[in-house]
Tab-separated table of C-alpha atoms in Angstrom:
chain	number	residue	atom	x	y	z
M	1	MET	CA	25.855	1.848	-40.644
M	2	ASN	CA	28.157	-1.163	-40.630
M	3	MET	CA	31.297	0.116	-38.902
M	4	ASP	CA	33.416	-2.627	-40.495
M	5	GLU	CA	32.500	-1.434	-43.976
M	6	TYR	CA	35.251	0.379	-45.887
M	7	ILE	CA	34.966	4.102	-46.409
M	8	ASP	CA	34.025	5.141	-49.924
M	9	LEU	CA	37.022	7.085	-51.196
M	10	SER	CA	35.112	8.904	-53.915
M	11	TYR	CA	34.534	12.653	-53.877
M	12	PRO	CA	32.195	14.262	-53.003
M	13	ASP	CA	29.697	11.462	-52.181
M	14	GLY	CA	32.048	9.187	-50.179
M	15	TYR	CA	33.628	12.186	-48.471
M	16	LYS	CA	30.238	13.523	-47.390
M	17	LYS	CA	29.086	10.104	-46.178
M	18	ALA	CA	32.246	9.690	-44.074
M	19	ILE	CA	31.810	13.141	-42.547
M	20	ASP	CA	28.152	12.420	-41.748
M	21	SER	CA	29.160	9.206	-39.972
M	22	LEU	CA	30.882	11.189	-37.208
M	23	ASP	CA	27.776	11.576	-35.065
M	24	PHE	CA	29.711	12.811	-32.003
M	25	VAL	CA	31.230	15.824	-33.808
M	26	PRO	CA	29.242	19.093	-33.947
M	27	ASP	CA	28.071	19.708	-37.535
M	28	ASP	CA	29.768	23.100	-37.811
M	29	TYR	CA	33.186	21.573	-37.116
M	30	LYS	CA	32.957	18.261	-38.970
M	31	GLU	CA	34.506	19.286	-42.282
M	32	MET	CA	37.248	21.372	-40.686
M	33	LEU	CA	38.224	18.576	-38.294
M	34	VAL	CA	38.206	15.920	-41.006
M	35	ASP	CA	40.363	18.077	-43.269
M	36	THR	CA	42.815	18.696	-40.426
M	37	LEU	CA	42.939	14.983	-39.583
M	38	ILE	CA	43.723	14.194	-43.225
M	39	THR	CA	46.466	16.841	-43.174
M	40	MET	CA	47.976	15.235	-40.073
M	41	CYS	CA	47.973	11.862	-41.861
M	42	LEU	CA	49.721	13.404	-44.865
M	43	THR	CA	52.315	15.035	-42.593
M	44	TYR	CA	53.214	12.482	-39.922
E	1	MET	CA	49.775	35.721	-7.791
E	2	THR	CA	49.540	33.478	-10.871
E	3	GLN	CA	47.538	36.138	-12.703
E	4	GLU	CA	50.127	38.792	-11.839
E	5	LEU	CA	52.940	36.582	-13.104
E	6	LEU	CA	51.001	35.809	-16.284
E	7	ILE	CA	50.440	39.484	-17.083
E	8	LYS	CA	54.034	40.344	-16.198
E	9	ARG	CA	55.361	37.658	-18.521
E	10	LYS	CA	53.030	38.552	-21.373
E	11	ASN	CA	54.084	42.210	-21.196
E	12	LEU	CA	57.746	41.233	-20.902
E	13	ILE	CA	57.639	39.063	-24.035
E	14	GLN	CA	55.521	41.467	-26.066
E	15	ASP	CA	57.722	44.406	-25.063
E	16	SER	CA	60.721	42.441	-26.313
E	17	PHE	CA	58.927	41.753	-29.615
E	18	LYS	CA	58.341	45.536	-29.789
E	19	LEU	CA	62.085	46.132	-29.157
E	20	LYS	CA	61.452	47.887	-25.836
E	21	LYS	CA	63.686	47.687	-22.781
E	22	THR	CA	62.538	45.027	-20.313
E	23	GLN	CA	63.178	44.203	-16.661
E	24	TYR	CA	64.919	41.011	-17.688
E	25	THR	CA	65.385	39.027	-20.899
E	26	PRO	CA	62.477	36.614	-21.476
E	27	ILE	CA	63.422	32.936	-21.633
E	28	TYR	CA	61.801	30.812	-24.332
E	29	GLY	CA	61.292	27.089	-23.829
E	30	ASN	CA	62.257	25.866	-27.292
E	31	VAL	CA	61.770	22.265	-26.237
E	32	MET	CA	60.018	19.258	-27.723
E	33	SER	CA	60.717	15.600	-26.962
E	34	TRP	CA	63.714	16.334	-24.702
E	35	MET	CA	61.171	17.072	-21.954
E	36	VAL	CA	60.052	13.424	-22.069
E	37	LEU	CA	63.581	12.133	-21.584
E	38	ASP	CA	64.284	14.639	-18.815
E	39	GLN	CA	61.244	13.324	-16.944
E	40	GLY	CA	62.570	9.750	-17.210
E	41	CYS	CA	60.163	8.432	-19.859
E	42	ARG	CA	60.359	7.016	-23.377
E	43	VAL	CA	59.132	9.177	-26.237
E	44	ASP	CA	57.471	6.218	-27.988
E	45	GLU	CA	55.352	5.612	-24.869
E	46	ALA	CA	54.611	9.234	-23.926
E	47	ALA	CA	53.474	10.041	-27.469
E	48	PHE	CA	50.678	7.492	-27.203
E	49	ASP	CA	49.388	8.301	-23.722
E	50	PHE	CA	47.903	11.716	-22.955
E	51	GLU	CA	47.804	11.100	-19.173
E	52	THR	CA	51.527	10.257	-19.095
E	53	HIS	CA	52.364	13.277	-21.207
E	54	LYS	CA	50.346	15.607	-18.984
E	55	LYS	CA	52.518	14.583	-16.028
E	56	ILE	CA	55.652	14.992	-18.152
E	57	PHE	CA	54.722	18.459	-19.360
E	58	LYS	CA	53.705	19.728	-15.933
E	59	GLY	CA	56.824	18.262	-14.291
E	60	PHE	CA	58.969	19.887	-16.971
E	61	VAL	CA	57.308	23.315	-16.593
E	62	GLU	CA	57.694	23.244	-12.798
E	63	LYS	CA	61.341	22.214	-13.042
E	64	PHE	CA	62.638	24.734	-15.596
E	65	ASN	CA	60.256	27.668	-15.264
E	66	PHE	CA	60.578	29.168	-18.745
E	67	ASP	CA	58.521	32.268	-19.547
E	68	TRP	CA	56.732	30.632	-22.486
E	69	TYR	CA	56.850	27.409	-24.456
E	70	CYS	CA	56.846	26.440	-28.101
E	71	ASP	CA	55.158	23.083	-27.754
E	72	TYR	CA	53.017	20.977	-25.437
E	73	GLY	CA	53.856	17.668	-27.188
E	74	THR	CA	52.907	17.798	-30.873
E	75	TYR	CA	53.828	14.121	-31.237
E	76	THR	CA	50.760	13.179	-29.157
E	77	ILE	CA	48.906	13.547	-32.478
E	78	PHE	CA	50.465	10.203	-33.520
E	79	PRO	CA	47.719	7.921	-32.063
E	80	ALA	CA	45.091	9.531	-34.305
E	81	VAL	CA	47.311	9.209	-37.371
E	82	LYS	CA	48.200	5.608	-36.566
E	83	GLU	CA	44.520	4.708	-36.187
E	84	MET	CA	44.025	5.754	-39.802
E	85	GLY	CA	46.698	3.285	-40.893
E	86	ALA	CA	49.302	5.963	-41.621
E	87	LEU	CA	52.338	7.167	-39.574
E	88	PHE	CA	55.623	8.045	-41.146
E	89	ALA	CA	57.151	8.779	-37.746
E	90	HIS	CA	59.710	6.144	-36.878
E	91	PHE	CA	61.057	5.635	-33.338
E	92	ASN	CA	64.548	4.360	-32.651
E	93	ASP	CA	64.968	1.101	-30.726
E	94	ASP	CA	65.324	2.592	-27.251
E	95	GLY	CA	62.381	4.954	-27.746
E	96	THR	CA	64.403	8.127	-27.169
E	97	GLN	CA	63.795	9.824	-30.506
E	98	TYR	CA	61.749	9.754	-33.659
E	99	SER	CA	62.223	10.908	-37.214
E	100	ILE	CA	59.855	11.444	-40.104
E	101	ALA	CA	61.055	10.144	-43.450
E	102	ASP	CA	60.654	12.236	-46.589
E	103	HIS	CA	57.498	11.075	-48.329
E	104	HIS	CA	55.064	12.091	-51.039
E	105	CYS	CA	51.534	11.251	-52.138
E	106	MET	CA	51.437	13.154	-55.420
E	107	GLU	CA	53.295	12.445	-58.651
E	108	GLU	CA	54.828	15.089	-60.864
E	109	ASN	CA	52.279	14.436	-63.645
E	110	GLU	CA	49.299	15.187	-61.361
E	111	TYR	CA	49.562	18.968	-61.061
E	112	GLU	CA	46.497	19.737	-63.200
E	113	GLU	CA	44.376	17.270	-61.279
E	114	PHE	CA	45.585	18.676	-57.948
E	115	THR	CA	45.056	22.310	-58.881
E	116	ASP	CA	41.652	21.610	-60.419
E	117	ASN	CA	40.208	20.333	-57.112
E	118	ILE	CA	42.472	19.982	-54.068
E	119	ALA	CA	39.772	18.517	-51.794
E	120	LYS	CA	38.962	15.826	-54.379
E	121	PHE	CA	42.646	14.996	-54.858
E	122	ARG	CA	43.198	14.670	-51.110
E	123	TRP	CA	40.253	12.319	-50.627
E	124	GLU	CA	40.541	10.187	-53.742
E	125	LYS	CA	44.319	10.028	-54.221
E	126	ALA	CA	46.387	11.294	-51.295
E	127	LEU	CA	44.524	9.613	-48.454
E	128	LYS	CA	44.414	6.290	-50.316
E	129	ARG	CA	48.158	6.373	-50.952
E	130	ILE	CA	49.017	7.244	-47.367
E	131	CYS	CA	46.503	5.125	-45.426
E	132	GLY	CA	45.663	2.380	-47.934
E	133	GLU	CA	42.381	1.729	-49.718
E	134	LYS	CA	40.754	-0.161	-46.864
E	135	ILE	CA	39.916	2.322	-44.125
E	136	THR	CA	36.874	1.188	-42.162
E	137	TYR	CA	34.284	3.537	-40.705
E	138	ARG	CA	35.326	2.221	-37.293
E	139	GLN	CA	38.947	3.283	-37.924
E	140	PHE	CA	37.808	6.688	-39.134
E	141	TYR	CA	35.506	7.118	-36.123
E	142	ASN	CA	38.211	6.063	-33.640
E	143	ALA	CA	40.823	8.260	-35.337
E	144	MET	CA	38.568	11.295	-35.013
E	145	GLN	CA	37.964	10.520	-31.339
E	146	LYS	CA	41.724	10.374	-30.776
E	147	PHE	CA	42.236	13.541	-32.788
E	148	MET	CA	39.685	15.367	-30.654
E	149	GLY	CA	41.441	13.898	-27.611
E	150	PHE	CA	44.616	15.579	-28.859
E	151	GLY	CA	42.742	18.885	-29.085
E	152	ALA	CA	41.398	18.455	-25.549
E	153	TYR	CA	44.899	17.609	-24.299
E	154	CYS	CA	46.337	20.809	-25.827
E	155	GLU	CA	43.540	22.922	-24.334
E	156	GLU	CA	44.147	21.402	-20.892
E	157	MET	CA	47.866	22.162	-21.103
E	158	LYS	CA	47.093	25.731	-22.141
E	159	GLU	CA	44.777	26.097	-19.142
E	160	TYR	CA	47.524	24.708	-16.930
E	161	LEU	CA	50.043	27.227	-18.272
E	162	LEU	CA	47.660	30.158	-17.833
E	163	ASN	CA	46.041	29.299	-14.518
E	164	THR	CA	48.731	27.388	-12.635
E	165	ALA	CA	52.146	28.163	-14.126
E	166	GLY	CA	51.456	31.825	-14.991
E	167	CYS	CA	52.791	31.461	-18.534
E	168	PRO	CA	51.297	33.088	-21.646
E	169	THR	CA	50.526	30.861	-24.610
E	170	VAL	CA	51.415	30.756	-28.296
E	171	THR	CA	48.667	31.425	-30.795
E	172	ASP	CA	46.664	28.719	-32.576
E	173	ASN	CA	46.744	30.925	-35.694
E	174	TYR	CA	49.483	29.103	-37.556
E	175	PHE	CA	50.211	30.026	-41.172
E	176	GLY	CA	51.854	27.338	-43.257
E	177	SER	CA	53.316	29.056	-46.306
E	178	PRO	CA	51.917	27.333	-49.418
E	179	LEU	CA	55.283	25.929	-50.443
E	180	GLU	CA	55.935	24.486	-46.968
E	181	ASP	CA	52.487	22.871	-47.021
E	182	PHE	CA	53.078	21.519	-50.499
E	183	VAL	CA	56.378	19.940	-49.430
E	184	ASN	CA	55.030	18.513	-46.179
E	185	TYR	CA	51.733	17.154	-47.458
E	186	TYR	CA	52.101	16.322	-51.145
E	187	ARG	CA	55.454	16.287	-52.906
E	188	GLY	CA	58.159	15.838	-50.263
E	189	LEU	CA	61.660	17.287	-50.447
E	190	ASN	CA	62.795	15.206	-53.384
E	191	GLY	CA	59.686	16.012	-55.407
E	192	ILE	CA	59.736	19.749	-54.795
E	193	SER	CA	63.437	19.966	-55.657
E	194	ILE	CA	62.657	18.504	-59.088
E	195	ASP	CA	59.452	20.478	-59.609
E	196	MET	CA	61.030	23.896	-58.920
E	197	ARG	CA	63.174	23.284	-61.992
E	198	ARG	CA	60.970	21.194	-64.289
E	199	HIS	CA	57.450	22.411	-63.474
E	200	LYS	CA	57.789	25.896	-62.039
E	201	ASP	CA	54.638	27.310	-63.666
E	202	LYS	CA	52.498	24.358	-62.594
E	203	LEU	CA	53.950	24.538	-59.104
E	204	LYS	CA	53.153	28.263	-58.923
E	205	ALA	CA	49.567	27.566	-60.004
E	206	ALA	CA	49.236	24.906	-57.286
E	207	LEU	CA	50.636	27.270	-54.650
E	208	ASP	CA	48.222	30.005	-55.782
E	209	LYS	CA	45.366	27.560	-55.329
E	210	ILE	CA	46.488	26.579	-51.817
E	211	ALA	CA	46.922	30.255	-50.912
E	212	GLU	CA	43.327	31.041	-51.925
E	213	LYS	CA	42.229	29.312	-48.728
E	214	THR	CA	45.149	29.582	-46.335
E	215	ILE	CA	45.964	33.301	-46.609
E	216	PRO	CA	42.409	34.566	-45.919
E	217	ALA	CA	42.149	32.065	-43.031
E	218	ALA	CA	45.404	33.305	-41.464
E	219	ILE	CA	44.375	36.948	-41.874
E	220	ALA	CA	40.925	36.287	-40.387
E	221	GLY	CA	42.620	34.501	-37.474
E	222	LEU	CA	44.429	37.717	-36.529
E	223	ASP	CA	41.155	38.987	-35.078
E	224	TYR	CA	40.857	36.027	-32.702
E	225	THR	CA	44.073	36.316	-30.711
E	226	GLY	CA	43.753	34.773	-27.258
E	227	GLU	CA	43.870	37.222	-24.363
E	228	TYR	CA	47.178	35.763	-23.192
E	229	ASP	CA	48.678	34.699	-26.511
E	230	VAL	CA	52.053	36.380	-26.981
E	231	GLN	CA	51.474	36.836	-30.712
E	232	SER	CA	48.651	36.782	-33.262
E	233	LEU	CA	50.336	34.683	-35.940
E	234	ASP	CA	52.995	32.033	-36.004
E	235	THR	CA	54.800	30.527	-38.984
E	236	THR	CA	57.876	28.458	-39.788
E	237	ILE	CA	60.347	28.928	-42.627
E	238	ILE	CA	62.287	25.806	-43.592
E	239	ALA	CA	62.239	25.803	-47.389
E	240	HIS	CA	64.850	28.581	-47.737
E	241	MET	CA	67.417	25.916	-46.884
E	242	PHE	CA	66.917	24.264	-50.295
E	243	MET	CA	65.806	27.290	-52.360
E	244	ASN	CA	67.989	29.937	-53.925
E	245	ASN	CA	66.961	33.563	-53.457
E	246	LYS	CA	65.375	33.798	-56.918
E	247	GLN	CA	63.177	30.789	-56.192
E	248	PHE	CA	62.353	32.159	-52.742
E	249	ALA	CA	61.372	35.506	-54.275
E	250	GLU	CA	59.050	33.860	-56.800
E	251	LEU	CA	57.601	30.857	-54.994
E	252	TYR	CA	57.650	31.754	-51.321
E	253	TRP	CA	57.927	35.364	-50.340
E	254	PRO	CA	54.842	36.822	-52.152
E	255	TYR	CA	52.480	34.652	-50.065
E	256	LEU	CA	54.191	35.262	-46.749
E	257	LYS	CA	54.460	38.983	-47.525
E	258	LYS	CA	50.665	39.250	-47.860
E	259	VAL	CA	50.245	37.812	-44.382
E	260	ILE	CA	53.003	39.986	-42.898
E	261	ASP	CA	51.367	43.075	-44.447
E	262	ALA	CA	48.054	42.115	-42.831
E	263	VAL	CA	49.759	41.717	-39.441
E	264	ARG	CA	51.283	45.182	-39.916
E	265	ASP	CA	47.965	46.745	-41.011
E	266	LYS	CA	46.135	45.293	-38.022
E	267	ASN	CA	48.914	46.377	-35.638
E	268	LYS	CA	49.520	42.834	-34.382
E	269	LEU	CA	52.604	40.786	-33.461
E	270	MET	CA	53.912	37.669	-35.191
E	271	SER	CA	56.679	35.105	-34.859
E	272	ILE	CA	58.687	33.187	-37.428
E	273	TYR	CA	60.549	30.026	-36.523
E	274	LEU	CA	63.450	30.263	-38.944
E	275	GLU	CA	65.189	26.920	-39.249
E	276	GLY	CA	68.770	26.621	-40.464
E	277	LYS	CA	70.470	29.877	-41.433
E	278	ALA	CA	68.432	33.061	-41.572
E	279	LEU	CA	71.251	35.092	-43.097
E	280	THR	CA	70.406	33.839	-46.603
E	281	ILE	CA	67.045	35.648	-46.543
E	282	THR	CA	67.800	38.781	-44.550
E	283	ASP	CA	67.204	40.910	-47.663
E	284	PHE	CA	63.533	39.912	-47.526
E	285	LEU	CA	63.188	40.684	-43.829
E	286	ARG	CA	65.062	43.981	-43.504
E	287	ASP	CA	62.123	46.176	-44.601
E	288	ILE	CA	59.625	44.765	-42.123
E	289	PRO	CA	58.535	47.589	-39.795
E	290	ALA	CA	60.368	47.601	-36.459
E	291	GLY	CA	58.625	46.090	-33.473
E	292	MET	CA	56.082	43.733	-35.050
E	293	MET	CA	58.019	40.494	-35.538
E	294	ASN	CA	60.063	38.013	-33.569
E	295	ILE	CA	62.255	35.457	-35.301
E	296	THR	CA	63.472	32.331	-33.569
E	297	PHE	CA	66.771	31.625	-35.276
E	298	GLU	CA	69.039	28.589	-35.210
E	299	MET	CA	72.455	28.416	-36.855
E	300	ASP	CA	73.346	32.067	-37.403
E	301	ASP	CA	75.881	34.152	-35.546
E	302	PRO	CA	73.500	36.117	-33.265
E	303	PHE	CA	75.456	39.372	-33.431
E	304	GLU	CA	75.828	39.284	-37.205
E	305	LEU	CA	72.101	38.632	-37.520
E	306	ARG	CA	71.299	41.466	-35.081
E	307	ALA	CA	73.438	43.874	-37.129
E	308	LYS	CA	71.636	42.903	-40.336
E	309	LEU	CA	68.129	42.954	-38.872
E	310	PRO	CA	67.873	45.620	-36.171
E	311	ASN	CA	64.122	45.842	-36.929
E	312	LEU	CA	63.292	42.385	-35.533
E	313	CYS	CA	63.166	40.826	-32.094
E	314	MET	CA	65.397	37.737	-31.993
E	315	THR	CA	65.093	34.567	-29.973
E	316	GLY	CA	67.847	31.967	-29.723
E	317	GLY	CA	71.633	32.053	-29.529
E	318	LEU	CA	72.526	29.769	-26.606
E	319	LYS	CA	74.608	26.882	-27.931
E	320	ASN	CA	73.392	23.378	-27.159
E	321	THR	CA	76.997	22.199	-26.957
E	322	THR	CA	77.672	24.610	-24.087
E	323	LEU	CA	74.446	23.563	-22.375
E	324	THR	CA	75.382	19.909	-22.648
E	325	HIS	CA	79.146	19.892	-22.117
E	326	GLY	CA	79.958	23.243	-20.446
E	327	THR	CA	80.075	24.104	-16.758
E	328	LYS	CA	77.279	26.127	-15.154
E	329	GLN	CA	79.533	29.182	-15.173
E	330	GLU	CA	80.345	28.756	-18.873
E	331	VAL	CA	76.643	28.587	-19.741
E	332	ILE	CA	75.891	31.641	-17.626
E	333	ASP	CA	78.805	33.553	-19.196
E	334	GLU	CA	77.515	32.726	-22.670
E	335	ALA	CA	73.987	33.846	-21.739
E	336	LYS	CA	75.333	37.093	-20.246
E	337	ALA	CA	77.334	37.850	-23.396
E	338	LEU	CA	74.239	37.263	-25.540
E	339	ILE	CA	71.994	39.471	-23.396
E	340	ASP	CA	74.562	42.285	-23.222
E	341	GLY	CA	75.373	42.066	-26.924
E	342	MET	CA	71.880	41.707	-28.361
E	343	GLY	CA	70.303	44.538	-26.323
E	344	ASN	CA	66.586	45.309	-26.490
E	345	GLY	CA	64.417	43.021	-28.604
E	346	TYR	CA	66.046	39.797	-27.560
E	347	CYS	CA	64.746	36.614	-25.889
E	348	LEU	CA	67.115	33.943	-24.680
E	349	SER	CA	66.749	30.438	-26.068
E	350	THR	CA	68.801	27.595	-27.450
E	351	VAL	CA	70.041	27.510	-31.037
E	352	LYS	CA	68.247	24.220	-31.657
E	353	CYS	CA	64.944	22.953	-30.372
E	354	LEU	CA	65.675	20.465	-27.590
E	355	ALA	CA	64.627	17.056	-28.886
E	356	TYR	CA	67.388	14.535	-28.239
E	357	LYS	CA	68.994	13.195	-25.088
E	358	ASN	CA	72.259	15.121	-25.425
E	359	ASP	CA	70.719	18.446	-26.463
E	360	ALA	CA	71.102	19.871	-22.936
E	361	ASN	CA	72.214	19.170	-19.384
E	362	ALA	CA	69.255	19.774	-17.055
E	363	ASP	CA	71.307	21.314	-14.223
E	364	ASN	CA	72.882	23.797	-16.627
E	365	LEU	CA	69.464	24.711	-18.004
E	366	ILE	CA	68.077	25.374	-14.525
E	367	ALA	CA	71.158	27.449	-13.634
E	368	VAL	CA	70.996	29.635	-16.733
E	369	ASN	CA	67.241	30.239	-16.389
E	370	ASP	CA	67.717	31.287	-12.743
E	371	PHE	CA	70.547	33.600	-13.727
E	372	VAL	CA	68.712	35.298	-16.588
E	373	ARG	CA	65.592	35.938	-14.527
E	374	ASN	CA	67.704	37.961	-12.071
E	375	TYR	CA	69.957	39.690	-14.581
E	376	ALA	CA	68.914	43.164	-15.690
E	377	HIS	CA	70.562	44.302	-18.908
């Protein structure tokens, strides 16, 4: 994956691809952590 | 020794929540960014450096010796948010304080789209509006690393409190009432104020949709209370400050009531941080069974609130103005009057969360904490 490429902000394909790119996050937690990170962005 | 202190404090706080008599009145550290200033640092630097903030938090805990704490430095989430290209938090020029401007990422004509698929709306619309359209995979990757660093920082501070300071912790099971979430994440204060009047039915449908996920999650979380968490559920009520009681009854209370009922049914304890004046919503709280809830209050007359809600433990009451401008004896006298007047089911704390430079005088805070710990009511 080219890390300088822009994330695809389409749902669900772009969302899933972005989640899959986080190779250091355990699979079971990926979606929950991404959703929480988005929430933090929307809040702060 | 630490373990003994930890158990003693946990029992002390929980007994207060249950309205039982205690050896002394527990002291709650209702403190956020003031701790940074007290330790001689700038908030805009500490927020972006976990190692600096660890030293700040530990130095603060050792110095003031509260029984439990509301926060380990929530603002250390900012690096992750900034990496994504967002960050509404704005620091003042000398780095002593920050504020978060009212903002929104959803328009009033987008309710159907939002309610139809919240996850899709967040990814395709909200994130783009907050962070811009050009988020690289590298940014996303780095932001997640920083976000997980924030999680690791919080866990380390919890371990420090439990194993070194002998302080129980607050639960991770936080319930954001759907309307609070909707204000904070999507429509902002201005937007929600309009929508409660113009789009009440659509707003209710959106809140119902949010609640489909958040209420079951909060109820499930009740079964995973940490061994040394003082309560099993934590929530904050802010929206009552701009809602009338009819709006609160329709758009707020039914969701929170479901969670409160679950806490009652599972025989657990919960806390509500009640910003502003609680007296406007005492009618909703008076029927809650005695001994299951603590409220941290701010602007109310403590004794008037106690008379109206004898069923709840109350935390707060000590005026920041006395802490900042009074003598040690005046602060101690005020604390003594609160402890004597509030009786069982009371924890001492300040009326406002300590955030700004002049929110407290450190010497007065040390003096009052020492006094309370040795004062049996």
